[in-house]
CSV table of C-alpha atoms in Angstrom, one decimal:
chain,number,residue,atom,x,y,z
A,19,MET,CA,0.0,0.0,0.0
A,20,ARG,CA,1.0,3.6,-0.5
A,21,ASN,CA,2.3,5.9,2.2
A,22,ALA,CA,0.1,8.8,1.0
A,23,PRO,CA,-3.7,9.2,0.4
A,24,THR,CA,-3.4,9.7,-3.3
A,25,ILE,CA,-6.2,7.5,-4.5
A,26,LEU,CA,-9.4,9.5,-4.9
A,27,HIS,CA,-13.0,8.1,-5.0
A,28,LEU,CA,-15.7,10.4,-6.3
A,29,ASP,CA,-19.4,9.7,-5.7
A,30,MET,CA,-22.0,12.2,-7.0
A,31,ASP,CA,-24.6,12.9,-4.3
A,32,ALA,CA,-28.0,11.3,-5.1
A,33,PHE,CA,-27.1,11.8,-8.7
A,34,PHE,CA,-30.3,11.3,-10.7
A,35,ALA,CA,-32.5,13.0,-8.1
A,36,SER,CA,-30.1,15.9,-7.7
A,37,ALA,CA,-30.0,16.5,-11.4
A,38,GLU,CA,-33.8,16.6,-11.4
A,39,GLN,CA,-33.9,19.1,-8.5
A,40,ALA,CA,-31.3,21.3,-10.2
A,41,SER,CA,-33.3,21.4,-13.4
A,42,LYS,CA,-36.7,21.9,-11.7
A,43,PRO,CA,-36.7,24.9,-9.3
A,44,SER,CA,-40.1,23.8,-7.8
A,45,LEU,CA,-38.5,20.5,-6.6
A,46,ARG,CA,-35.5,21.9,-4.8
A,47,GLY,CA,-35.5,21.0,-1.2
A,48,LYS,CA,-38.3,18.5,-1.7
A,49,ALA,CA,-38.5,14.7,-1.8
A,50,VAL,CA,-37.8,13.4,-5.3
A,51,VAL,CA,-37.8,9.7,-6.4
A,52,VAL,CA,-36.5,8.7,-9.8
A,53,GLY,CA,-37.1,5.2,-11.3
A,54,GLY,CA,-39.7,3.1,-13.0
A,55,LEU,CA,-43.2,4.3,-12.2
A,56,GLY,CA,-45.1,1.2,-13.2
A,57,VAL,CA,-46.4,-1.7,-11.0
A,58,ARG,CA,-43.0,-3.5,-11.3
A,59,GLY,CA,-40.9,-0.3,-11.1
A,60,VAL,CA,-38.0,0.1,-8.7
A,61,VAL,CA,-36.3,3.2,-7.3
A,62,ALA,CA,-33.1,4.2,-9.2
A,63,THR,CA,-32.3,7.2,-6.9
A,64,ALA,CA,-34.0,9.0,-4.1
A,65,SER,CA,-33.1,12.5,-3.0
A,66,TYR,CA,-31.9,13.0,0.6
A,67,GLU,CA,-35.3,14.6,1.4
A,68,ALA,CA,-36.9,11.3,0.3
A,69,ARG,CA,-34.5,9.1,2.2
A,70,VAL,CA,-35.7,10.7,5.5
A,71,PHE,CA,-38.9,8.6,4.9
A,72,GLY,CA,-37.0,5.4,4.4
A,73,VAL,CA,-36.9,5.4,0.5
A,74,HIS,CA,-33.7,4.0,-1.0
A,75,SER,CA,-32.3,2.7,-4.3
A,76,ALA,CA,-33.6,-0.7,-5.5
A,77,MET,CA,-36.7,-0.5,-3.4
A,78,PRO,CA,-40.0,-1.4,-5.2
A,79,MET,CA,-41.6,1.8,-6.3
A,80,ALA,CA,-45.0,0.7,-4.8
A,81,GLN,CA,-43.3,0.6,-1.4
A,82,ALA,CA,-41.6,4.0,-1.9
A,83,ARG,CA,-45.0,5.5,-2.7
A,84,ARG,CA,-46.4,4.1,0.6
A,85,LEU,CA,-43.5,5.6,2.6
A,86,ALA,CA,-43.4,9.0,0.8
A,87,PRO,CA,-46.8,9.6,-0.8
A,88,ASN,CA,-46.2,13.3,-1.3
A,89,ALA,CA,-42.8,12.9,-3.1
A,90,ALA,CA,-42.3,13.8,-6.8
A,91,TYR,CA,-42.0,10.6,-8.8
A,92,LEU,CA,-40.1,11.0,-12.1
A,93,VAL,CA,-39.0,8.8,-15.0
A,94,PRO,CA,-35.2,8.8,-15.5
A,95,ARG,CA,-33.7,11.1,-18.2
A,96,PHE,CA,-30.6,9.1,-19.0
A,97,GLY,CA,-29.6,11.4,-21.9
A,98,LEU,CA,-29.2,14.3,-19.4
A,99,TYR,CA,-27.4,12.1,-16.8
A,100,ARG,CA,-24.9,10.9,-19.4
A,101,GLU,CA,-24.2,14.4,-20.5
A,102,ILE,CA,-23.5,15.5,-16.9
A,103,SER,CA,-21.4,12.3,-16.3
A,104,GLU,CA,-19.2,13.1,-19.4
A,105,GLN,CA,-18.6,16.6,-17.9
A,106,VAL,CA,-17.6,15.1,-14.6
A,107,MET,CA,-15.4,12.4,-16.1
A,108,GLY,CA,-13.7,15.1,-18.2
A,109,LEU,CA,-12.8,17.0,-15.0
A,110,LEU,CA,-11.4,13.8,-13.5
A,111,ARG,CA,-9.2,13.2,-16.5
A,112,THR,CA,-7.6,16.6,-16.0
A,113,LEU,CA,-6.3,15.2,-12.7
A,114,SER,CA,-4.8,11.9,-14.0
A,115,PRO,CA,-4.7,9.6,-17.0
A,116,LEU,CA,-5.8,6.8,-14.6
A,117,VAL,CA,-9.5,7.2,-14.2
A,118,GLU,CA,-11.7,4.1,-13.5
A,119,PRO,CA,-15.4,4.9,-13.9
A,120,LEU,CA,-17.6,2.5,-12.0
A,121,SER,CA,-20.9,4.0,-13.2
A,122,LEU,CA,-22.3,7.3,-14.5
A,123,ASP,CA,-21.8,8.9,-11.1
A,124,GLU,CA,-18.8,7.2,-9.5
A,125,ALA,CA,-15.1,6.7,-10.3
A,126,PHE,CA,-11.6,6.1,-8.9
A,127,VAL,CA,-8.7,8.4,-9.7
A,128,ASP,CA,-5.0,7.7,-9.2
A,129,LEU,CA,-3.8,11.3,-8.3
A,130,GLU,CA,-0.1,10.1,-8.0
A,131,ALA,CA,-0.1,8.8,-11.6
A,132,GLY,CA,-1.1,12.3,-12.8
A,133,GLY,CA,1.4,14.1,-10.7
A,134,THR,CA,-1.5,15.9,-9.0
A,135,ALA,CA,-0.8,14.7,-5.5
A,136,TRP,CA,2.1,13.2,-3.6
A,137,ASP,CA,1.2,13.7,0.1
A,138,GLU,CA,-1.8,14.4,2.2
A,139,ALA,CA,-1.8,18.2,1.7
A,140,SER,CA,-1.6,18.0,-2.1
A,141,ALA,CA,-4.3,15.3,-2.2
A,142,ARG,CA,-6.6,17.3,0.0
A,143,ARG,CA,-6.1,20.4,-2.3
A,144,ALA,CA,-6.9,18.3,-5.4
A,145,GLY,CA,-10.0,16.9,-3.8
A,146,ALA,CA,-11.3,20.3,-2.7
A,147,LYS,CA,-10.6,21.8,-6.2
A,148,LEU,CA,-12.4,18.9,-7.8
A,149,ARG,CA,-15.5,19.4,-5.7
A,150,ALA,CA,-15.5,23.2,-6.6
A,151,ASP,CA,-15.1,22.5,-10.3
A,152,ILE,CA,-17.9,20.0,-10.3
A,153,ARG,CA,-20.2,22.5,-8.7
A,154,ALA,CA,-19.2,25.2,-11.1
A,155,VAL,CA,-19.6,23.1,-14.3
A,156,THR,CA,-22.6,21.0,-13.4
A,157,GLY,CA,-24.4,22.8,-10.6
A,158,LEU,CA,-24.3,19.5,-8.6
A,159,THR,CA,-22.3,18.3,-5.6
A,160,GLY,CA,-20.1,15.2,-5.2
A,161,SER,CA,-18.5,13.6,-2.2
A,162,VAL,CA,-14.8,12.8,-2.3
A,163,GLY,CA,-12.8,10.2,-0.4
A,164,LEU,CA,-9.0,10.1,-0.3
A,165,ALA,CA,-6.9,7.2,1.0
A,166,ALA,CA,-4.0,4.9,0.2
A,167,SER,CA,-6.2,2.2,-1.4
A,168,LYS,CA,-9.3,1.9,-3.5
A,169,MET,CA,-11.3,0.1,-0.7
A,170,LEU,CA,-10.5,2.8,1.8
A,171,ALA,CA,-11.1,5.7,-0.6
A,172,LYS,CA,-14.6,4.4,-1.3
A,173,ILE,CA,-15.3,4.0,2.4
A,174,ALA,CA,-14.1,7.6,2.9
A,175,SER,CA,-16.4,9.0,0.2
A,176,GLU,CA,-19.3,7.2,1.9
A,177,GLN,CA,-18.4,8.9,5.2
A,178,ALA,CA,-18.2,12.3,3.4
A,179,LYS,CA,-21.8,12.2,2.1
A,180,PRO,CA,-23.4,14.4,1.3
A,181,ASP,CA,-21.2,17.1,-0.3
A,182,GLY,CA,-18.1,16.5,1.8
A,183,LEU,CA,-14.4,15.4,1.7
A,184,VAL,CA,-12.8,12.8,4.0
A,185,VAL,CA,-9.2,11.8,4.1
A,186,ILE,CA,-8.1,8.5,5.7
A,187,GLU,CA,-4.5,9.0,6.8
A,188,PRO,CA,-2.1,6.1,6.2
A,189,GLY,CA,-1.5,4.2,9.5
A,190,THR,CA,-5.0,4.9,10.8
A,191,GLU,CA,-6.8,2.3,8.6
A,192,ARG,CA,-7.0,-0.6,11.1
A,193,ALA,CA,-8.4,1.6,13.9
A,194,LEU,CA,-11.0,3.1,11.6
A,195,LEU,CA,-12.2,-0.2,10.1
A,196,GLY,CA,-12.3,-2.3,13.3
A,197,PRO,CA,-15.7,-1.3,14.7
A,198,MET,CA,-17.4,-1.1,11.3
A,199,PRO,CA,-20.0,-3.8,10.4
A,200,VAL,CA,-18.8,-6.5,8.0
A,201,ARG,CA,-21.1,-5.2,5.3
A,202,THR,CA,-18.7,-2.2,5.0
A,203,LEU,CA,-16.1,-4.3,3.1
A,204,PRO,CA,-16.4,-4.8,-0.7
A,205,GLY,CA,-17.9,-8.1,-1.7
A,206,VAL,CA,-19.9,-8.6,1.6
A,207,GLY,CA,-23.5,-8.6,0.5
A,208,PRO,CA,-26.6,-9.8,2.4
A,209,ALA,CA,-25.9,-13.5,1.9
A,210,THR,CA,-22.2,-13.3,3.0
A,211,GLY,CA,-23.1,-11.0,5.9
A,212,ASP,CA,-25.7,-13.5,7.2
A,213,HIS,CA,-23.2,-16.3,6.8
A,214,LEU,CA,-20.7,-14.5,8.9
A,215,ARG,CA,-23.3,-13.4,11.5
A,216,ARG,CA,-24.2,-17.1,12.0
A,217,GLY,CA,-20.6,-17.7,12.6
A,218,GLY,CA,-20.5,-15.0,15.3
A,219,ILE,CA,-18.8,-12.4,13.2
A,220,THR,CA,-20.4,-9.0,12.9
A,221,THR,CA,-17.6,-6.4,12.8
A,222,VAL,CA,-14.4,-6.0,10.8
A,223,ASP,CA,-12.3,-6.5,14.0
A,224,GLU,CA,-14.0,-9.9,14.5
A,225,ILE,CA,-13.1,-10.9,10.9
A,226,ALA,CA,-9.4,-10.2,11.8
A,227,GLU,CA,-9.7,-12.0,15.1
A,228,ALA,CA,-11.3,-15.1,13.5
A,229,GLY,CA,-8.2,-15.6,11.4
A,230,GLU,CA,-7.7,-16.5,7.8
A,231,ASP,CA,-8.2,-20.3,8.2
A,232,GLU,CA,-11.7,-19.8,9.8
A,233,LEU,CA,-12.7,-17.4,7.0
A,234,VAL,CA,-11.6,-19.9,4.3
A,235,ARG,CA,-13.7,-22.6,6.1
A,236,LEU,CA,-16.7,-20.4,6.2
A,237,LEU,CA,-16.5,-18.7,2.8
A,238,GLY,CA,-14.2,-20.8,0.6
A,239,LYS,CA,-10.6,-20.2,-0.4
A,240,ALA,CA,-10.8,-17.2,-2.7
A,241,HIS,CA,-13.4,-15.2,-0.8
A,242,GLY,CA,-11.9,-16.1,2.6
A,243,HIS,CA,-8.4,-15.0,1.7
A,244,ALA,CA,-9.6,-11.7,0.1
A,245,LEU,CA,-11.9,-10.8,3.0
A,246,TYR,CA,-9.2,-11.4,5.6
A,247,ALA,CA,-6.8,-9.2,3.7
A,248,MET,CA,-9.4,-6.4,3.5
A,249,ALA,CA,-10.1,-6.7,7.2
A,250,LEU,CA,-6.4,-5.9,7.8
A,251,ALA,CA,-6.7,-2.9,5.4
A,252,ARG,CA,-4.7,-4.6,2.7
A,253,ASP,CA,-5.8,-3.6,-0.8
A,254,GLU,CA,-3.3,-3.5,-3.6
A,255,ARG,CA,-5.8,-3.2,-6.5
A,256,PRO,CA,-4.6,-0.6,-8.9
A,257,VAL,CA,-6.8,2.1,-10.5
A,258,VAL,CA,-7.4,0.7,-14.0
A,259,ALA,CA,-8.2,3.2,-16.8
A,260,GLU,CA,-11.6,3.0,-18.5
A,261,ARG,CA,-12.2,-0.5,-19.9
A,262,GLU,CA,-13.3,-1.1,-23.5
A,263,THR,CA,-17.0,-1.3,-24.0
A,264,LYS,CA,-18.0,-4.9,-24.8
A,265,SER,CA,-21.6,-4.3,-25.8
A,266,VAL,CA,-24.4,-1.7,-26.1
A,267,SER,CA,-28.0,-2.7,-25.2
A,268,VAL,CA,-31.3,-1.3,-24.1
A,269,GLU,CA,-34.3,-3.0,-22.5
A,270,ASP,CA,-37.7,-2.2,-21.1
A,271,THR,CA,-39.9,-3.9,-18.4
A,272,TYR,CA,-43.6,-3.6,-19.0
A,273,ASP,CA,-46.2,-2.9,-16.3
A,274,VAL,CA,-48.6,-5.4,-17.9
A,275,ASP,CA,-47.5,-8.4,-19.9
A,276,ILE,CA,-47.7,-7.9,-23.6
A,277,HIS,CA,-49.7,-10.6,-25.4
A,278,ASP,CA,-50.3,-8.9,-28.8
A,279,ARG,CA,-47.6,-10.2,-31.2
A,280,VAL,CA,-47.8,-7.0,-33.4
A,281,ARG,CA,-47.2,-4.9,-30.3
A,282,VAL,CA,-44.2,-7.1,-29.3
A,283,GLY,CA,-42.8,-6.6,-32.8
A,284,LEU,CA,-43.2,-2.8,-32.6
A,285,GLU,CA,-41.5,-2.7,-29.2
A,286,VAL,CA,-38.5,-4.7,-30.6
A,287,GLN,CA,-38.2,-2.2,-33.5
A,288,ARG,CA,-38.3,0.7,-31.1
A,289,LEU,CA,-35.7,-0.8,-28.8
A,290,ALA,CA,-33.5,-1.5,-31.9
A,291,ASP,CA,-33.6,2.2,-32.8
A,292,ARG,CA,-32.7,3.2,-29.3
A,293,CYS,CA,-29.8,0.8,-29.2
A,294,VAL,CA,-28.5,2.2,-32.5
A,295,GLU,CA,-28.7,5.7,-31.1
A,296,ARG,CA,-26.4,4.7,-28.2
A,297,LEU,CA,-24.1,3.0,-30.7
A,298,ARG,CA,-23.8,6.1,-32.8
A,299,ARG,CA,-23.3,8.4,-29.8
A,300,ALA,CA,-20.4,6.2,-28.7
A,301,GLY,CA,-19.0,6.2,-32.3
A,302,LEU,CA,-19.3,2.4,-32.5
A,303,SER,CA,-20.7,-0.3,-34.6
A,304,GLY,CA,-21.3,-4.0,-34.0
A,305,ARG,CA,-21.6,-7.4,-35.7
A,306,THR,CA,-23.7,-9.4,-33.3
A,307,ILE,CA,-27.4,-8.5,-32.7
A,308,VAL,CA,-28.9,-9.9,-29.5
A,309,LEU,CA,-32.5,-10.2,-28.5
A,310,LYS,CA,-33.6,-10.7,-24.9
A,311,VAL,CA,-37.2,-11.9,-24.0
A,312,ARG,CA,-38.4,-12.4,-20.5
A,313,ARG,CA,-41.8,-14.2,-20.6
A,314,TYR,CA,-44.8,-14.2,-18.3
A,315,ASP,CA,-43.3,-17.1,-16.2
A,316,PHE,CA,-40.0,-15.2,-15.7
A,317,SER,CA,-38.2,-17.6,-18.1
A,318,THR,CA,-35.6,-15.5,-20.0
A,319,LEU,CA,-34.5,-16.3,-23.6
A,320,THR,CA,-31.6,-14.8,-25.4
A,321,ARG,CA,-31.1,-15.1,-29.2
A,322,SER,CA,-28.3,-13.7,-31.3
A,323,GLU,CA,-27.3,-13.3,-34.9
A,324,THR,CA,-23.9,-12.4,-36.3
A,325,LEU,CA,-23.8,-10.2,-39.4
A,326,ARG,CA,-21.1,-10.2,-42.1
A,327,GLY,CA,-19.6,-7.0,-40.8
A,328,PRO,CA,-20.2,-4.3,-38.1
A,329,THR,CA,-23.1,-2.0,-38.6
A,330,ASP,CA,-24.7,1.0,-37.1
A,331,ASP,CA,-27.6,1.1,-39.5
A,332,PRO,CA,-31.0,1.1,-37.7
A,333,ALA,CA,-32.8,-0.7,-40.5
A,334,VAL,CA,-30.2,-3.6,-40.4
A,335,VAL,CA,-30.5,-3.9,-36.6
A,336,ARG,CA,-34.3,-3.8,-36.7
A,337,GLU,CA,-34.5,-6.5,-39.4
A,338,ALA,CA,-32.0,-8.8,-37.5
A,339,ALA,CA,-33.9,-8.3,-34.2
A,340,GLY,CA,-37.2,-9.1,-36.0
A,341,ARG,CA,-35.8,-12.3,-37.4
A,342,LEU,CA,-34.7,-13.3,-33.9
A,343,LEU,CA,-38.1,-12.5,-32.6
A,344,ASP,CA,-39.7,-14.8,-35.2
A,345,ALA,CA,-38.0,-17.8,-33.5
A,346,VAL,CA,-39.4,-17.0,-30.0
A,347,ASP,CA,-42.8,-18.1,-28.7
A,348,THR,CA,-44.4,-15.1,-27.0
A,349,THR,CA,-48.0,-16.4,-26.8
A,350,GLY,CA,-48.1,-16.6,-23.0
A,351,GLY,CA,-47.1,-12.9,-22.7
A,352,VAL,CA,-43.9,-10.9,-22.5
A,353,ARG,CA,-42.8,-8.8,-19.4
A,354,LEU,CA,-39.4,-7.6,-20.6
A,355,LEU,CA,-37.7,-7.1,-24.0
A,356,GLY,CA,-34.2,-6.0,-24.8
A,357,VAL,CA,-32.1,-5.5,-27.9
A,358,GLY,CA,-28.3,-5.3,-27.8
A,359,VAL,CA,-25.3,-5.2,-30.1
A,360,SER,CA,-21.9,-6.8,-29.4
A,361,GLY,CA,-18.7,-7.5,-31.3
A,362,LEU,CA,-18.1,-3.8,-31.3
A,363,ALA,CA,-15.8,-1.8,-33.7
A,364,ASP,CA,-15.1,1.8,-34.3
A,365,TYR,CA,-15.9,1.5,-38.1
A,366,THR,CA,-18.7,0.1,-40.2
A,367,GLN,CA,-18.6,-2.6,-42.9
A,368,GLU,CA,-22.3,-2.7,-43.8
A,369,ASP,CA,-24.1,-5.8,-44.8
A,370,LEU,CA,-25.3,-4.5,-48.2
A,371,PHE,CA,-27.8,-7.4,-48.7
A,372,ALA,CA,-29.4,-6.7,-45.4
A,373,GLN,CA,-29.6,-3.0,-46.2
A,374,ALA,CA,-31.1,-3.7,-49.6
A,375,ARG,CA,-33.8,-5.9,-48.0
A,376,ALA,CA,-34.5,-3.2,-45.4
A,377,ARG,CA,-34.9,-0.5,-48.0
A,378,GLU,CA,-37.2,-2.7,-50.1
A,379,ALA,CA,-39.4,-3.3,-47.0
A,380,VAL,CA,-39.6,0.5,-46.4
A,381,GLU,CA,-40.3,1.3,-50.0
A,382,GLU,CA,-43.0,-1.4,-50.1
A,383,THR,CA,-44.7,0.0,-46.9
A,384,ALA,CA,-44.5,3.5,-48.4
A,385,ALA,CA,-46.1,2.3,-51.6
A,386,GLN,CA,-49.0,0.7,-49.7
A,387,GLU,CA,-49.7,3.9,-47.8
A,388,LEU,CA,-49.4,6.2,-50.8
A,389,PRO,CA,-53.1,6.1,-51.9
A,390,ALA,CA,-54.3,7.1,-48.4
A,391,VAL,CA,-51.9,10.1,-48.5
A,392,GLU,CA,-53.1,11.2,-51.9
A,393,THR,CA,-56.8,11.2,-50.9
A,394,GLY,CA,-56.0,13.4,-47.9
A,395,GLU,CA,-56.4,10.7,-45.3
A,396,GLU,CA,-53.9,10.3,-42.5
A,397,PRO,CA,-52.0,7.0,-42.7
A,398,ALA,CA,-53.1,4.6,-40.0
A,399,ALA,CA,-49.6,4.3,-38.6
A,400,GLU,CA,-49.5,8.1,-38.0
A,401,GLN,CA,-52.9,8.0,-36.4
A,402,VAL,CA,-51.6,5.4,-33.9
A,403,THR,CA,-48.5,7.5,-33.2
A,404,ALA,CA,-50.5,10.6,-32.4
A,405,ALA,CA,-53.0,8.7,-30.2
A,406,GLU,CA,-50.2,7.0,-28.3
A,407,ARG,CA,-48.0,9.9,-27.6
A,408,ARG,CA,-46.4,9.3,-24.2
A,409,TRP,CA,-45.6,12.0,-21.7
A,410,PRO,CA,-43.3,10.5,-19.1
A,411,ALA,CA,-43.3,12.3,-15.7
A,412,GLY,CA,-40.3,14.6,-15.4
A,413,HIS,CA,-39.4,14.7,-19.1
A,414,ASP,CA,-38.9,17.9,-21.0
A,415,VAL,CA,-41.5,19.5,-23.2
A,416,ARG,CA,-41.9,22.8,-25.1
A,417,HIS,CA,-45.1,24.6,-25.8
A,418,ALA,CA,-45.5,27.0,-28.7
A,419,GLU,CA,-46.9,29.7,-26.4
A,420,TYR,CA,-45.6,29.0,-22.9
A,421,GLY,CA,-42.1,27.8,-23.7
A,422,HIS,CA,-40.0,25.1,-21.9
A,423,GLY,CA,-41.4,23.0,-19.1
A,424,TRP,CA,-41.6,19.4,-17.7
A,425,VAL,CA,-44.3,16.9,-17.4
A,426,GLN,CA,-45.8,16.6,-13.9
A,427,GLY,CA,-48.2,13.8,-14.9
A,428,SER,CA,-50.5,12.5,-17.5
A,429,GLY,CA,-53.6,10.3,-17.9
A,430,LEU,CA,-57.2,10.3,-19.1
A,431,GLY,CA,-56.2,12.1,-22.2
A,432,ARG,CA,-54.6,15.0,-20.3
A,433,VAL,CA,-51.0,16.1,-19.6
A,434,THR,CA,-50.0,18.5,-16.8
A,435,VAL,CA,-46.9,20.6,-17.4
A,436,ARG,CA,-45.0,22.9,-15.1
A,437,PHE,CA,-43.3,25.7,-17.1
A,438,GLU,CA,-39.9,26.5,-15.6
A,439,THR,CA,-36.2,26.3,-16.4
A,440,PRO,CA,-33.0,25.6,-14.3
A,441,ASP,CA,-32.4,29.3,-13.8
A,442,SER,CA,-35.9,30.5,-13.4
A,443,LEU,CA,-38.2,30.8,-10.4
A,444,PRO,CA,-40.7,28.0,-9.7
A,445,GLY,CA,-43.1,28.1,-12.6
A,446,ARG,CA,-46.8,27.8,-13.2
A,447,VAL,CA,-48.7,24.6,-14.0
A,448,ARG,CA,-51.0,24.2,-17.0
A,449,THR,CA,-53.0,21.2,-18.3
A,450,PHE,CA,-53.4,20.2,-22.0
A,451,ARG,CA,-54.9,17.5,-24.1
A,452,THR,CA,-52.3,14.8,-24.8
A,453,ASP,CA,-52.7,15.4,-28.5
A,454,ASP,CA,-52.3,19.2,-28.3
A,455,SER,CA,-50.3,20.1,-31.4
A,456,ALA,CA,-48.6,23.0,-29.7
A,457,LEU,CA,-46.9,20.7,-27.2
A,458,GLU,CA,-43.8,18.7,-28.2
A,459,PRO,CA,-41.1,16.7,-26.4
A,460,ALA,CA,-37.9,18.8,-25.9
A,461,ASP,CA,-34.3,18.3,-25.0
A,462,PRO,CA,-33.1,19.0,-21.5
A,463,LEU,CA,-31.6,22.4,-20.8
A,464,PRO,CA,-28.1,22.8,-19.3
A,465,LEU,CA,-28.1,23.0,-15.5
A,466,VAL,CA,-25.5,25.8,-15.6
A,467,PRO,CA,-25.7,28.3,-18.4
A,468,ARG,CA,-22.4,28.6,-20.2
A,469,ARG,CA,-20.8,31.8,-21.4
A,470,PRO,CA,-20.0,31.8,-25.2
A,471,GLU,CA,-16.3,31.9,-24.5
A,472,GLU,CA,-16.3,28.9,-22.2
A,473,ALA,CA,-15.2,25.5,-23.6
A,474,PRO,CA,-17.7,22.7,-23.0
A,475,GLY,CA,-16.9,20.4,-20.1
A,476,VAL,CA,-14.4,22.5,-18.1
A,477,SER,CA,-14.9,25.8,-16.3
A,478,ALA,CA,-12.8,27.6,-13.8
A,479,GLY,CA,-15.0,30.4,-12.6
A,480,ALA,CA,-18.6,29.8,-13.4
A,481,PRO,CA,-21.0,30.5,-10.5
A,482,GLY,CA,-22.3,27.4,-8.7
A,483,ARG,CA,-25.9,26.6,-7.8
A,484,THR,CA,-26.8,25.4,-4.3
């Protein structure tokens, strides 16, 4: 282990919920829960105000609603979260070439490798500057932990929450860890924790006292050795720079099982388009198309097809996913669908035959619809689209007269919108028909307005938002 706390762990505070509060003035200081809002939905993130009521991540949404009935319940806006994450990761990479992202809102940084820190004082300065820069660029807060190892840096950032900085000085690790519960250590989940408790072990000190042989007997060789080393504050894992993406995928879980085969096919096409959007944003293509289907009885089927070359063509991915779906029996109902692409590359070598078939299908469909257009009738497909316009709670909209706002809720043919922006006062609420032609989905607005001379991603002096 090092003799200086030069490994940094950053964890953004209640990331999804904080981003929603920053973009919606009327929600600041109030309980906000982000996640799937359907019957089977789960909580992705809860604001600190919601956590007071016992709401936490991975909790069933129905339980969260019982605990905090007056909270704001919002559907995630992953596009916004990814944009903010890219800004934060850009700031981390100014500190060191060794940045190991764990998720959109969490990462390790080796400050020593970047020459940013070499002792406690320089590490503390780097951590404090990072927190200030994150607030200036994103308007959000992050908690920072500094220690001589990854395990301890993560424990430190957890102690720093919310919006703080904690340094664990080398030489103090054993005393700090000793009284902590065994679940504090990485790799000790509910099952392992219960197993240790039945063996009379509930704290980190008791792990160390039990000895390595006893832990191997209880947990097996690999887990026992690793856990004993961590209890003694031994963690030699290096910070590993961002790993290569292996696959890109999207999936949806449905509140009610889908039985209509046509609807299942349409959902697969929609997921294929979303998957390709992610591919293109990452500048990637892929050769293997993967379809995931979870049926009514929770059985999960995965089917795949490998193309002649990598593609990022939505028509090709849609067609391949459709062929895979043809081989799956969905008569009993479908509760989850997913489409993914693997075998990634940073170039395309299109399957021309597949493209030709996809173009022919599009042209044939257009030809079939042409008479209806010529007689002034709206094509049936467009009628369905207009009737089924979805307005997810929390998502951005723009009205031709009232400007930018966000969806508070919808149902029974109506959608309620609050008109406000990140830098406005709390706005007014208005209700419209769901098919109101003046109301359209919109892109999220930046949480912190940027001056024209500022480069995207890094800012030294922009004012922060509390």
